[in-house]
Tab-separated table of C-alpha atoms and ligand atoms in Angstrom:
chain	number	residue	atom	x	y	z
A	5	MET	CA	-52.878	-30.240	-63.834
A	6	ARG	CA	-55.574	-32.625	-62.940
A	7	LEU	CA	-54.706	-36.195	-63.868
A	8	SER	CA	-58.145	-36.852	-65.143
A	9	ARG	CA	-57.786	-34.239	-67.841
A	10	TYR	CA	-54.142	-35.105	-68.701
A	11	PHE	CA	-52.608	-37.387	-71.222
A	12	LEU	CA	-50.421	-39.915	-69.217
A	13	PRO	CA	-50.302	-43.219	-70.896
A	14	VAL	CA	-48.562	-45.258	-68.134
A	15	LEU	CA	-47.867	-48.919	-69.064
A	16	LYS	CA	-48.342	-51.627	-66.430
A	17	GLU	CA	-46.189	-54.114	-68.228
A	18	THR	CA	-42.449	-53.700	-68.649
A	19	PRO	CA	-41.754	-53.220	-72.317
A	20	SER	CA	-39.488	-56.069	-73.545
A	21	GLU	CA	-37.509	-53.906	-76.063
A	22	ALA	CA	-36.004	-51.822	-73.440
A	23	GLN	CA	-32.567	-52.948	-72.287
A	24	ILE	CA	-31.836	-50.289	-69.569
A	25	VAL	CA	-33.805	-48.812	-66.754
A	26	SER	CA	-34.190	-45.376	-68.017
A	27	HIS	CA	-35.547	-46.443	-71.210
A	28	ARG	CA	-38.015	-48.777	-69.491
A	29	LEU	CA	-39.085	-46.167	-67.032
A	30	MET	CA	-39.505	-43.525	-69.879
A	31	LEU	CA	-41.767	-45.980	-71.784
A	32	ARG	CA	-43.673	-47.045	-68.708
A	33	ALA	CA	-44.156	-43.445	-67.415
A	34	GLY	CA	-45.635	-42.524	-70.772
A	35	MET	CA	-42.849	-39.932	-71.505
A	36	ILE	CA	-42.042	-41.038	-75.047
A	37	LYS	CA	-43.170	-43.044	-77.785
A	38	GLN	CA	-40.942	-44.729	-80.513
A	39	ALA	CA	-41.850	-43.486	-83.915
A	40	SER	CA	-39.131	-45.519	-85.763
A	41	ALA	CA	-35.719	-46.895	-84.774
A	42	GLY	CA	-33.908	-44.111	-82.750
A	43	ILE	CA	-36.688	-41.720	-83.387
A	44	TYR	CA	-39.148	-40.739	-80.701
A	45	SER	CA	-42.261	-38.683	-80.068
A	46	TRP	CA	-42.261	-36.843	-76.865
A	47	LEU	CA	-45.419	-37.258	-74.933
A	48	PRO	CA	-46.610	-34.519	-72.425
A	49	LEU	CA	-44.740	-35.685	-69.423
A	50	GLY	CA	-41.391	-36.307	-71.329
A	51	LEU	CA	-41.730	-32.969	-73.143
A	52	LYS	CA	-42.020	-31.173	-69.855
A	53	VAL	CA	-38.823	-32.606	-68.495
A	54	LEU	CA	-36.945	-32.050	-71.869
A	55	GLN	CA	-38.158	-28.320	-71.653
A	56	ASN	CA	-37.131	-27.958	-68.015
A	57	ILE	CA	-33.651	-29.127	-68.937
A	58	GLU	CA	-33.605	-26.742	-72.034
A	59	ARG	CA	-34.617	-23.833	-69.783
A	60	ILE	CA	-31.836	-24.413	-67.418
A	61	VAL	CA	-29.418	-24.654	-70.345
A	62	HIS	CA	-30.766	-21.400	-71.736
A	63	GLU	CA	-30.429	-19.600	-68.383
A	64	GLU	CA	-26.999	-20.766	-67.857
A	65	GLN	CA	-25.851	-19.899	-71.402
A	66	ALA	CA	-27.317	-16.301	-70.759
A	67	ARG	CA	-25.349	-16.045	-67.515
A	68	ALA	CA	-22.133	-16.957	-69.391
A	69	GLY	CA	-22.855	-14.167	-71.981
A	70	HIS	CA	-23.703	-16.538	-74.957
A	71	ILE	CA	-26.197	-15.540	-77.606
A	72	PRO	CA	-28.951	-17.905	-78.738
A	73	VAL	CA	-29.609	-18.379	-82.492
A	74	LEU	CA	-31.576	-21.012	-84.409
A	75	MET	CA	-30.157	-22.594	-87.573
A	76	PRO	CA	-32.080	-24.977	-89.887
A	77	THR	CA	-32.039	-28.774	-89.452
A	78	LEU	CA	-31.930	-29.077	-93.289
A	79	GLN	CA	-28.736	-27.759	-94.763
A	80	SER	CA	-27.260	-27.671	-98.348
A	81	ALA	CA	-24.309	-29.968	-98.870
A	82	ASP	CA	-22.242	-27.066	-100.545
A	83	LEU	CA	-20.921	-25.679	-97.229
A	84	TRP	CA	-19.907	-28.986	-95.963
A	85	ARG	CA	-17.959	-29.423	-99.268
A	86	GLU	CA	-16.222	-26.180	-98.571
A	87	SER	CA	-14.990	-27.465	-95.284
A	88	GLY	CA	-13.999	-30.907	-96.461
A	89	ARG	CA	-16.514	-32.735	-94.192
A	90	TYR	CA	-19.052	-33.822	-96.648
A	91	ASP	CA	-16.934	-36.742	-97.611
A	92	ASP	CA	-15.305	-37.180	-94.149
A	93	TYR	CA	-18.547	-37.564	-92.198
A	94	GLY	CA	-19.499	-40.990	-93.475
A	95	GLN	CA	-22.587	-42.854	-93.069
A	96	GLU	CA	-23.741	-41.113	-89.858
A	97	MET	CA	-24.856	-38.076	-92.052
A	98	LEU	CA	-28.376	-38.530	-93.404
A	99	ARG	CA	-28.125	-37.226	-96.948
A	100	MET	CA	-31.077	-36.451	-99.269
A	101	LYS	CA	-31.773	-34.639	-102.512
A	102	ASP	CA	-34.368	-31.921	-103.095
A	103	ARG	CA	-36.621	-31.669	-106.200
A	104	HIS	CA	-33.934	-29.814	-108.125
A	105	ASP	CA	-31.532	-32.742	-107.526
A	106	ARG	CA	-29.503	-30.504	-105.042
A	107	ASP	CA	-27.657	-32.413	-102.222
A	108	MET	CA	-29.069	-31.731	-98.805
A	109	LEU	CA	-28.295	-33.137	-95.300
A	110	PHE	CA	-29.964	-33.281	-92.035
A	111	THR	CA	-27.511	-31.372	-89.683
A	112	PRO	CA	-25.450	-33.667	-87.393
A	113	THR	CA	-23.786	-30.493	-85.884
A	114	ALA	CA	-23.441	-27.051	-87.302
A	115	GLU	CA	-19.919	-25.578	-87.502
A	116	GLU	CA	-20.198	-24.971	-90.970
A	117	LEU	CA	-23.492	-23.018	-90.938
A	118	ILE	CA	-22.528	-20.776	-87.969
A	119	THR	CA	-19.109	-19.963	-89.565
A	120	ASP	CA	-21.002	-19.023	-92.709
A	121	ILE	CA	-23.035	-16.759	-90.645
A	122	PHE	CA	-19.977	-15.356	-89.092
A	123	ARG	CA	-18.098	-14.686	-92.259
A	124	ALA	CA	-21.050	-12.708	-93.681
A	125	HIS	CA	-21.478	-10.455	-90.938
A	126	VAL	CA	-18.210	-10.072	-88.905
A	127	SER	CA	-15.123	-8.427	-90.246
A	128	SER	CA	-13.505	-6.688	-87.393
A	129	TYR	CA	-11.807	-7.872	-84.072
A	130	LYS	CA	-13.992	-5.146	-82.462
A	131	ASP	CA	-16.986	-7.516	-82.630
A	132	LEU	CA	-15.135	-10.201	-80.830
A	133	PRO	CA	-15.335	-12.090	-78.636
A	134	LEU	CA	-18.545	-13.637	-79.860
A	135	THR	CA	-20.295	-16.966	-78.683
A	136	MET	CA	-23.547	-18.074	-80.352
A	137	TYR	CA	-25.418	-21.219	-79.556
A	138	GLN	CA	-28.717	-23.027	-80.403
A	139	ILE	CA	-30.763	-25.794	-79.012
A	140	GLN	CA	-31.953	-27.751	-82.078
A	141	TRP	CA	-32.799	-31.160	-83.320
A	142	LYS	CA	-29.737	-33.131	-84.862
A	143	PHE	CA	-29.664	-36.246	-86.784
A	144	ARG	CA	-26.905	-38.844	-86.838
A	145	ASP	CA	-27.672	-42.099	-88.614
A	146	GLU	CA	-26.260	-44.168	-85.751
A	147	ILE	CA	-25.425	-47.664	-86.750
A	148	ARG	CA	-26.911	-48.980	-83.463
A	149	PRO	CA	-29.458	-46.765	-82.001
A	150	ARG	CA	-30.446	-48.131	-78.602
A	151	PHE	CA	-31.082	-47.264	-74.989
A	152	GLY	CA	-34.087	-45.053	-75.978
A	153	VAL	CA	-33.240	-41.378	-76.149
A	154	MET	CA	-29.682	-41.981	-74.811
A	155	ARG	CA	-28.459	-42.974	-78.287
A	156	GLY	CA	-31.186	-41.930	-80.715
A	157	ARG	CA	-30.793	-41.024	-84.430
A	158	GLU	CA	-32.838	-37.852	-84.022
A	159	PHE	CA	-31.757	-35.987	-80.824
A	160	TYR	CA	-31.927	-32.740	-79.153
A	161	MET	CA	-28.715	-30.934	-78.579
A	162	LYS	CA	-27.393	-27.647	-77.483
A	163	ASP	CA	-24.598	-26.699	-79.756
A	164	GLY	CA	-22.575	-23.479	-79.256
A	165	TYR	CA	-19.656	-21.773	-81.130
A	166	ASN	CA	-17.081	-19.366	-79.992
A	167	PHE	CA	-15.264	-16.830	-82.181
A	168	ASP	CA	-12.100	-15.206	-80.834
A	169	LEU	CA	-9.184	-13.148	-82.123
A	170	THR	CA	-6.433	-15.226	-80.489
A	171	LYS	CA	-5.748	-18.644	-79.259
A	172	GLU	CA	-5.496	-17.146	-75.716
A	173	ASP	CA	-8.982	-15.656	-76.061
A	174	ALA	CA	-10.435	-18.927	-77.425
A	175	LEU	CA	-8.875	-20.877	-74.539
A	176	HIS	CA	-10.707	-18.440	-72.204
A	177	ALA	CA	-13.958	-19.323	-73.971
A	178	TYR	CA	-13.102	-22.958	-73.479
A	179	ASN	CA	-12.608	-22.407	-69.711
A	180	ARG	CA	-15.724	-20.369	-69.522
A	181	HIS	CA	-17.782	-23.214	-71.100
A	182	LEU	CA	-16.229	-25.655	-68.889
A	183	VAL	CA	-17.260	-23.523	-65.774
A	184	SER	CA	-20.831	-22.793	-67.109
A	185	TYR	CA	-21.405	-26.595	-67.897
A	186	LEU	CA	-20.473	-27.442	-64.372
A	187	ARG	CA	-23.054	-25.070	-63.012
A	188	THR	CA	-25.649	-26.181	-65.682
A	189	TYR	CA	-25.381	-29.944	-64.666
A	190	GLU	CA	-25.374	-29.313	-61.001
A	191	ARG	CA	-28.685	-27.250	-61.367
A	192	MET	CA	-30.250	-30.353	-63.005
A	193	GLY	CA	-29.317	-32.270	-59.883
A	194	LEU	CA	-26.549	-34.125	-61.680
A	195	GLN	CA	-22.768	-34.765	-61.016
A	196	ALA	CA	-21.198	-34.708	-64.590
A	197	ILE	CA	-17.389	-34.967	-64.375
A	198	PRO	CA	-15.137	-33.266	-66.957
A	199	MET	CA	-12.843	-35.880	-68.390
A	200	ARG	CA	-9.899	-35.449	-70.899
A	201	ALA	CA	-11.245	-37.030	-74.081
A	202	ASP	CA	-10.610	-37.464	-77.877
A	203	SER	CA	-11.856	-35.044	-80.401
A	204	GLY	CA	-13.297	-37.365	-83.035
A	205	PRO	CA	-14.683	-35.921	-86.277
A	206	ILE	CA	-14.996	-32.387	-84.950
A	207	GLY	CA	-11.184	-32.144	-84.667
A	208	GLY	CA	-8.818	-30.117	-82.406
A	209	ASP	CA	-6.452	-30.760	-79.545
A	210	ASP	CA	-8.283	-29.545	-76.416
A	211	THR	CA	-11.342	-31.254	-75.396
A	212	HIS	CA	-13.271	-32.452	-72.379
A	213	GLU	CA	-16.230	-34.643	-72.060
A	214	PHE	CA	-18.723	-34.447	-69.175
A	215	LEU	CA	-19.651	-37.912	-67.738
A	216	VAL	CA	-22.419	-38.960	-65.411
A	217	LEU	CA	-21.302	-42.132	-63.607
A	218	ALA	CA	-23.729	-44.926	-64.339
A	219	ASP	CA	-23.352	-48.795	-64.797
A	220	THR	CA	-25.161	-48.478	-68.016
A	221	GLY	CA	-22.849	-45.941	-69.484
A	222	GLU	CA	-21.175	-46.630	-72.931
A	223	SER	CA	-17.890	-45.151	-72.001
A	224	GLU	CA	-15.302	-46.716	-69.725
A	225	VAL	CA	-13.854	-44.088	-67.464
A	226	PHE	CA	-10.835	-43.956	-65.054
A	227	TYR	CA	-10.643	-41.350	-62.439
A	228	ASP	CA	-9.472	-40.274	-58.958
A	229	ARG	CA	-12.269	-40.777	-56.351
A	230	GLU	CA	-11.496	-37.400	-54.830
A	231	ILE	CA	-12.964	-35.785	-57.847
A	232	THR	CA	-16.503	-36.847	-56.941
A	233	ASP	CA	-16.203	-34.693	-53.707
A	234	LEU	CA	-16.005	-31.486	-55.737
A	235	LYS	CA	-19.142	-29.249	-55.766
A	236	PHE	CA	-19.644	-26.258	-57.836
A	237	GLY	CA	-22.360	-24.996	-55.427
A	238	ASP	CA	-23.674	-21.409	-55.640
A	239	ARG	CA	-20.437	-19.640	-56.088
A	240	GLU	CA	-20.688	-16.432	-58.090
A	241	ILE	CA	-18.370	-16.342	-61.232
A	242	ASP	CA	-17.651	-13.406	-63.313
A	243	TYR	CA	-17.526	-15.235	-66.621
A	244	ASP	CA	-15.261	-12.493	-68.239
A	245	ASN	CA	-12.646	-12.887	-65.524
A	246	VAL	CA	-9.985	-15.061	-67.119
A	247	GLU	CA	-8.311	-15.847	-63.845
A	248	GLN	CA	-11.522	-16.853	-61.982
A	249	CYS	CA	-12.473	-19.262	-64.846
A	250	GLN	CA	-8.968	-20.703	-64.878
A	251	ALA	CA	-8.993	-21.327	-61.182
A	252	VAL	CA	-12.241	-23.320	-61.475
A	253	LEU	CA	-10.923	-25.203	-64.479
A	254	GLU	CA	-7.832	-26.173	-62.396
A	255	GLU	CA	-9.739	-27.142	-59.477
A	256	PHE	CA	-12.166	-29.438	-61.544
A	257	THR	CA	-9.530	-30.880	-64.071
A	258	SER	CA	-6.247	-31.313	-62.228
A	259	ARG	CA	-7.115	-34.625	-60.804
A	260	TYR	CA	-6.974	-37.766	-63.075
A	261	ALA	CA	-10.201	-38.190	-64.929
A	262	ARG	CA	-10.030	-39.747	-68.549
A	263	THR	CA	-12.284	-41.774	-70.827
A	264	ASP	CA	-10.795	-44.954	-72.354
A	265	GLU	CA	-9.673	-43.089	-75.494
A	266	THR	CA	-7.001	-41.053	-73.611
A	267	HIS	CA	-6.460	-43.162	-70.707
A	268	ASP	CA	-2.742	-43.621	-69.533
A	269	GLU	CA	-2.286	-46.515	-67.270
A	270	ALA	CA	1.163	-45.331	-65.895
A	271	LEU	CA	-0.268	-41.937	-64.920
A	272	PHE	CA	-3.430	-43.512	-63.403
A	273	ASN	CA	-1.158	-45.818	-61.275
A	274	GLN	CA	0.431	-42.785	-59.599
A	275	ILE	CA	-2.792	-42.166	-57.653
A	276	PRO	CA	-3.051	-43.903	-54.379
A	277	GLU	CA	-4.650	-47.203	-54.978
A	278	ASP	CA	-7.666	-46.675	-52.668
A	279	ARG	CA	-8.599	-43.705	-54.850
A	280	ARG	CA	-8.472	-45.223	-58.183
A	281	ARG	CA	-11.709	-45.991	-59.832
A	282	VAL	CA	-12.703	-47.618	-62.987
A	283	ALA	CA	-16.279	-47.240	-63.830
A	284	ARG	CA	-18.771	-46.524	-66.584
A	285	GLY	CA	-20.141	-43.190	-67.641
A	286	ILE	CA	-22.735	-41.488	-69.888
A	287	GLU	CA	-21.399	-38.555	-72.006
A	288	VAL	CA	-23.740	-35.672	-71.480
A	289	GLY	CA	-21.584	-32.920	-73.040
A	290	GLN	CA	-18.295	-32.064	-74.719
A	291	ILE	CA	-16.397	-28.904	-75.269
A	292	PHE	CA	-13.701	-28.437	-77.936
A	293	TYR	CA	-11.042	-25.917	-78.925
A	294	PHE	CA	-10.098	-26.472	-82.503
A	295	GLY	CA	-8.436	-23.110	-83.553
A	296	THR	CA	-8.798	-22.234	-87.223
A	297	LYS	CA	-9.781	-25.749	-88.513
A	298	TYR	CA	-13.074	-24.230	-89.967
A	299	SER	CA	-12.205	-20.496	-90.131
A	300	GLU	CA	-9.334	-21.072	-92.487
A	301	PRO	CA	-11.139	-23.145	-95.155
A	302	LEU	CA	-14.356	-21.265	-94.993
A	303	GLY	CA	-12.540	-17.846	-94.864
A	304	ALA	CA	-13.824	-16.614	-91.500
A	305	THR	CA	-11.429	-13.821	-91.028
A	306	VAL	CA	-11.365	-10.531	-89.153
A	307	GLN	CA	-9.200	-7.443	-89.348
A	308	GLY	CA	-6.912	-7.354	-86.284
A	309	PRO	CA	-5.911	-4.333	-84.461
A	310	ASP	CA	-2.795	-4.064	-86.698
A	311	GLY	CA	-5.033	-4.027	-89.811
A	312	LYS	CA	-4.052	-7.579	-90.887
A	313	SER	CA	-6.578	-10.032	-91.712
A	314	VAL	CA	-6.507	-13.214	-89.723
A	315	PRO	CA	-8.700	-16.319	-89.347
A	316	VAL	CA	-10.548	-16.396	-86.121
A	317	HIS	CA	-9.852	-19.059	-83.470
A	318	MET	CA	-13.008	-21.247	-82.621
A	319	GLY	CA	-14.261	-23.923	-80.346
A	320	SER	CA	-17.591	-25.615	-80.175
A	321	HIS	CA	-19.574	-27.011	-77.234
A	322	GLY	CA	-22.336	-29.556	-77.211
A	323	ILE	CA	-24.918	-30.599	-74.494
A	324	GLY	CA	-27.010	-33.758	-75.109
A	325	VAL	CA	-30.405	-32.204	-74.006
A	326	SER	CA	-32.445	-35.181	-74.917
A	327	ARG	CA	-29.806	-37.709	-73.815
A	328	LEU	CA	-29.876	-35.829	-70.392
A	329	VAL	CA	-33.565	-37.007	-69.721
A	330	GLY	CA	-32.231	-40.628	-69.845
A	331	ALA	CA	-28.984	-39.910	-67.996
A	332	LEU	CA	-31.094	-38.295	-65.113
A	333	ILE	CA	-33.248	-41.285	-64.700
A	334	GLU	CA	-30.177	-43.681	-64.799
A	335	ALA	CA	-28.848	-41.543	-61.861
A	336	ASN	CA	-32.110	-41.124	-59.995
A	337	HIS	CA	-34.423	-44.130	-59.711
A	338	ASP	CA	-35.390	-46.927	-57.578
A	339	GLU	CA	-37.366	-50.240	-57.924
A	340	ASN	CA	-40.712	-48.271	-58.110
A	341	GLY	CA	-39.792	-45.810	-60.740
A	342	ILE	CA	-38.086	-42.336	-61.397
A	343	ILE	CA	-37.081	-40.000	-58.644
A	344	TRP	CA	-36.648	-36.529	-60.212
A	345	PRO	CA	-34.392	-33.842	-58.940
A	346	GLU	CA	-36.405	-30.745	-57.950
A	347	GLY	CA	-34.681	-28.729	-60.821
A	348	VAL	CA	-36.085	-30.648	-63.660
A	349	THR	CA	-39.216	-32.428	-62.229
A	350	PRO	CA	-42.130	-32.326	-64.629
A	351	PHE	CA	-44.658	-31.363	-61.853
A	352	HIS	CA	-43.431	-30.030	-58.496
A	353	CYS	CA	-45.907	-31.902	-56.141
A	354	GLY	CA	-48.370	-34.648	-56.478
A	355	ILE	CA	-51.673	-34.441	-54.716
A	356	VAL	CA	-53.282	-37.823	-54.041
A	357	ASN	CA	-56.970	-37.792	-52.976
A	358	LEU	CA	-57.487	-41.060	-51.158
A	359	LYS	CA	-61.350	-40.709	-51.369
A	360	GLN	CA	-62.494	-38.971	-54.469
A	361	GLY	CA	-66.083	-37.792	-54.024
A	362	ASP	CA	-65.775	-37.206	-50.399
A	363	ASP	CA	-66.637	-33.428	-49.789
A	364	ALA	CA	-63.948	-32.741	-47.374
A	365	ALA	CA	-61.218	-34.578	-49.163
A	366	ASP	CA	-62.234	-33.026	-52.565
A	367	ALA	CA	-62.330	-29.458	-50.998
A	368	ALA	CA	-59.092	-29.892	-49.217
A	369	CYS	CA	-57.331	-31.063	-52.454
A	370	ASP	CA	-58.854	-28.282	-54.319
A	371	GLN	CA	-57.673	-25.772	-51.782
A	372	LEU	CA	-54.060	-27.302	-51.923
A	373	TYR	CA	-53.989	-27.369	-55.630
A	374	LYS	CA	-54.958	-23.671	-55.730
A	375	ALA	CA	-52.570	-22.586	-53.046
A	376	LEU	CA	-49.597	-24.367	-54.774
A	377	THR	CA	-50.716	-22.892	-58.092
A	378	ALA	CA	-50.754	-19.449	-56.634
A	379	ALA	CA	-47.233	-19.814	-55.311
A	380	GLY	CA	-46.075	-20.307	-58.955
A	381	LEU	CA	-45.740	-24.052	-58.646
A	382	GLU	CA	-47.378	-26.815	-60.922
A	383	PRO	CA	-49.020	-29.628	-59.011
A	384	LEU	CA	-50.380	-32.750	-60.409
A	385	TYR	CA	-53.573	-33.724	-58.812
A	386	ASP	CA	-54.687	-37.230	-59.073
A	387	ASP	CA	-58.340	-36.785	-58.919
A	388	ARG	CA	-59.371	-40.033	-60.661
A	389	LYS	CA	-61.737	-42.430	-59.050
A	390	GLU	CA	-59.140	-45.085	-58.408
A	391	ARG	CA	-57.775	-47.201	-55.666
A	392	ALA	CA	-55.190	-45.521	-53.430
A	393	GLY	CA	-52.658	-48.332	-54.214
A	394	GLY	CA	-52.917	-47.454	-57.980
A	395	LYS	CA	-52.573	-43.739	-57.353
A	396	PHE	CA	-49.389	-44.181	-55.232
A	397	ALA	CA	-47.961	-46.544	-57.874
A	398	THR	CA	-48.411	-43.974	-60.563
A	399	MET	CA	-47.041	-41.245	-58.432
A	400	ASP	CA	-44.002	-43.290	-57.756
A	401	LEU	CA	-43.507	-44.407	-61.157
A	402	ILE	CA	-43.417	-40.839	-62.650
A	403	GLY	CA	-41.213	-39.718	-59.909
A	404	LEU	CA	-42.466	-36.382	-58.498
A	405	PRO	CA	-40.212	-35.569	-55.613
A	406	TRP	CA	-42.995	-34.538	-53.190
A	407	ARG	CA	-46.471	-35.854	-52.709
A	408	ILE	CA	-49.400	-34.666	-50.479
A	409	THR	CA	-51.878	-37.359	-49.582
A	410	VAL	CA	-55.280	-36.217	-48.601
A	411	GLY	CA	-57.975	-38.470	-46.912
A	412	PRO	CA	-61.074	-38.033	-44.748
A	413	ARG	CA	-59.456	-39.728	-41.597
A	414	GLY	CA	-56.469	-37.284	-41.538
A	415	LEU	CA	-58.608	-34.274	-42.259
A	416	LYS	CA	-60.753	-35.002	-39.099
A	417	ASN	CA	-57.521	-34.301	-37.325
A	418	GLY	CA	-56.847	-31.354	-39.524
A	419	VAL	CA	-53.707	-32.972	-41.380
A	420	VAL	CA	-52.494	-34.140	-44.514
A	421	GLU	CA	-49.338	-36.298	-45.258
A	422	LEU	CA	-46.280	-34.840	-47.047
A	423	THR	CA	-44.066	-37.662	-48.518
A	424	SER	CA	-40.559	-37.485	-50.002
A	425	ARG	CA	-40.239	-39.661	-53.129
A	426	ARG	CA	-36.356	-39.992	-52.414
A	427	THR	CA	-36.410	-41.021	-48.824
A	428	GLY	CA	-40.019	-42.430	-48.432
A	429	GLU	CA	-40.416	-40.402	-45.382
A	430	SER	CA	-43.751	-38.938	-44.523
A	431	GLU	CA	-44.982	-36.369	-42.022
A	432	GLU	CA	-48.386	-35.146	-40.879
A	433	LEU	CA	-48.829	-31.590	-41.363
A	434	THR	CA	-51.681	-29.096	-41.765
A	435	PRO	CA	-52.381	-28.337	-45.286
A	436	GLU	CA	-50.937	-24.729	-44.544
A	437	GLU	CA	-47.694	-26.300	-43.257
A	438	ALA	CA	-47.496	-28.792	-46.129
A	439	VAL	CA	-47.724	-25.872	-48.783
A	440	ARG	CA	-45.184	-23.817	-46.831
A	441	LYS	CA	-42.894	-26.591	-46.825
A	442	VAL	CA	-43.158	-27.426	-50.540
A	443	VAL	CA	-42.810	-23.808	-51.388
A	444	GLU	CA	-39.592	-23.585	-49.370
A	445	ILE	CA	-38.135	-26.498	-51.014
A	446	TYR	CA	-38.555	-25.071	-54.577
A	447	SER	CA	-37.969	-21.470	-53.959
A	448	PRO	CA	-34.115	-21.758	-54.371
A	449	HIS	CA	-34.770	-23.463	-57.844
A	450	HIS	CA	-37.190	-21.011	-59.002
A	451	GLU	CA	-36.993	-17.348	-58.731
A	452	HIS	CA	-40.645	-16.735	-59.713
A	453	VAL	CA	-41.790	-19.041	-56.908
A	454	ALA	CA	-39.966	-16.912	-54.410
A	455	LYS	CA	-41.559	-13.813	-55.805
A	456	HIS	CA	-45.165	-15.243	-55.802
A	457	TRP	CA	-44.578	-16.410	-52.256
A	458	GLU	CA	-43.239	-13.283	-50.771
A	459	PRO	CA	-46.631	-11.629	-50.204
A	460	MET	CA	-48.412	-14.908	-49.537
A	461	ALA	CA	-45.934	-16.022	-46.865
A	462	LYS	CA	-47.288	-13.399	-44.337
A	463	ARG	CA	-50.816	-14.284	-44.740
A	464	SER	CA	-52.704	-17.316	-43.649
A	465	PHE	CA	-53.907	-20.317	-45.643
A	466	HIS	CA	-57.623	-19.536	-46.182
A	467	THR	CA	-56.580	-16.166	-47.851
A	468	TRP	CA	-54.187	-17.620	-50.335
A	469	VAL	CA	-56.854	-19.037	-52.714
B	516	ATP	P1	-21.032	-40.165	-78.612
B	516	ATP	O1	-19.612	-40.350	-78.361
B	516	ATP	O2	-21.949	-40.508	-77.364
B	516	ATP	O3	-21.424	-40.757	-79.899
B	516	ATP	P2	-20.417	-37.567	-79.718
B	516	ATP	O4	-19.047	-37.390	-78.940
B	516	ATP	O5	-20.335	-37.977	-81.038
B	516	ATP	O6	-21.182	-38.610	-78.894
B	516	ATP	P3	-20.887	-34.777	-79.731
B	516	ATP	O7	-20.653	-34.395	-81.117
B	516	ATP	O8	-19.837	-34.387	-78.655
B	516	ATP	O9	-21.317	-36.232	-79.571
B	516	ATP	O10	-22.332	-34.161	-79.245
B	516	ATP	C1	-22.709	-33.453	-78.024
B	516	ATP	C2	-23.612	-34.216	-77.080
B	516	ATP	O11	-24.684	-34.592	-77.758
B	516	ATP	C3	-22.900	-35.543	-76.553
B	516	ATP	O12	-22.015	-35.106	-75.510
B	516	ATP	C4	-24.103	-36.265	-76.194
B	516	ATP	O13	-24.631	-35.959	-74.949
B	516	ATP	C5	-25.154	-35.824	-77.160
B	516	ATP	N1	-25.343	-36.941	-78.239
B	516	ATP	C6	-24.393	-37.264	-79.209
B	516	ATP	N2	-24.904	-38.275	-80.056
B	516	ATP	C7	-26.150	-38.559	-79.499
B	516	ATP	C8	-27.172	-39.452	-79.959
B	516	ATP	N3	-26.909	-40.329	-80.851
B	516	ATP	N4	-28.229	-39.472	-79.159
B	516	ATP	C9	-28.484	-38.694	-78.097
B	516	ATP	N5	-27.567	-37.816	-77.675
B	516	ATP	C10	-26.407	-37.736	-78.379
B	517	MG	MG1	-18.863	-36.074	-77.750
């Protein structure tokens, strides 16, 4: 993308309504615009990050064997009356009437609707296990929407639902989700710690929340510092393997880590004092096992191997896709702006032309742009006729992890400059070396980059474009 043709409405001033850094930076970087309280339009740059997060969630769900569906945002109240939640849910549920005076609502979650789909189509244990999920807009009429997309009224969420014959099977589904969530967040460049939590209006006994540590988090959390040393890494997991999932669950949940709702001071004090931590965290996901809480009232039963009809065991699982955009910024920024992790960055590499209109500089930038594009990457080329300082400030603000700076002076010596947004370190490289290095950085994150790159790697720079 050429910046001169893009829509990137960056703000020079710090918006006064934003209380926390992620909200400020999202507004300043032209990622979102508030439409009304807790409701946002996603502008092009913000949408790209949202979609990158969404893509990672889809890929990891597929890896775990979960099946995507899409359910409507507007639902009839009837099903919610059947489950008993229409009255229970309270004022967070946005209710409305259609022209025939029928009660409707904007979905805050979708246990009822998915259970209705299940009971209409599944009647035998042979069709189990089954896990379906969607990524869809939700609405909760939060009493205090704040912090931008972190606590919106309308928000984008992955919600998944498992259906199993026995409690044991459903607990495997729970473990499988815990494992796949660990991997999902790590791919985004985030450490999200599973913590024992309280189940709230979803109900059920077993539940973990995933929290990203950040001073601006709304939850108070208590944990053993050792837990922050754990990495999921690139281990291969067979998600159908009960023991394997169980082992990972134990590794990641055996140390003390709880939100204030379930905190137990006496247990906490058993941890050596130098490892005890009290901090704040942002909830970016939650998994539940709730047994037959919905399947019983809604009649979601299957015929078991013995011919008897039994209600299925269920769980649900959520990832706050839109909240993650804010959480990622809370965890990755400095005084100049955002610092995107490579897995979610809206563009892979910035190209800054120090002297737009200079023949050599323009040609070198064009060539870099084309080479990176040919390798399957998306560069953002600042081709505006602007001062260098202004271009650098924009790049720092929007947080692309890598920047190639091109100017007539360097080109005389055959070099450009490659700069890391995170460390601020620069190195002088030939344009060819710069492209090679950027591609190598991204190949582990994007299979298609590795594929594009393979035939290019053996050839020299001038043949790439
Ligand atoms: P919270 O305690 O923050 O209100 P919740 O526990 O009610 O959230 P869940 O029902 O567990 O939320 O929803 C799954 C995920 O959706 C949460 O982990 C969170 O990341 C996200 N989420 C929930 N409410 C909001 C909101 N108002 N705005 C943005 N994301 C949200
Ligand atoms: Mg929750």
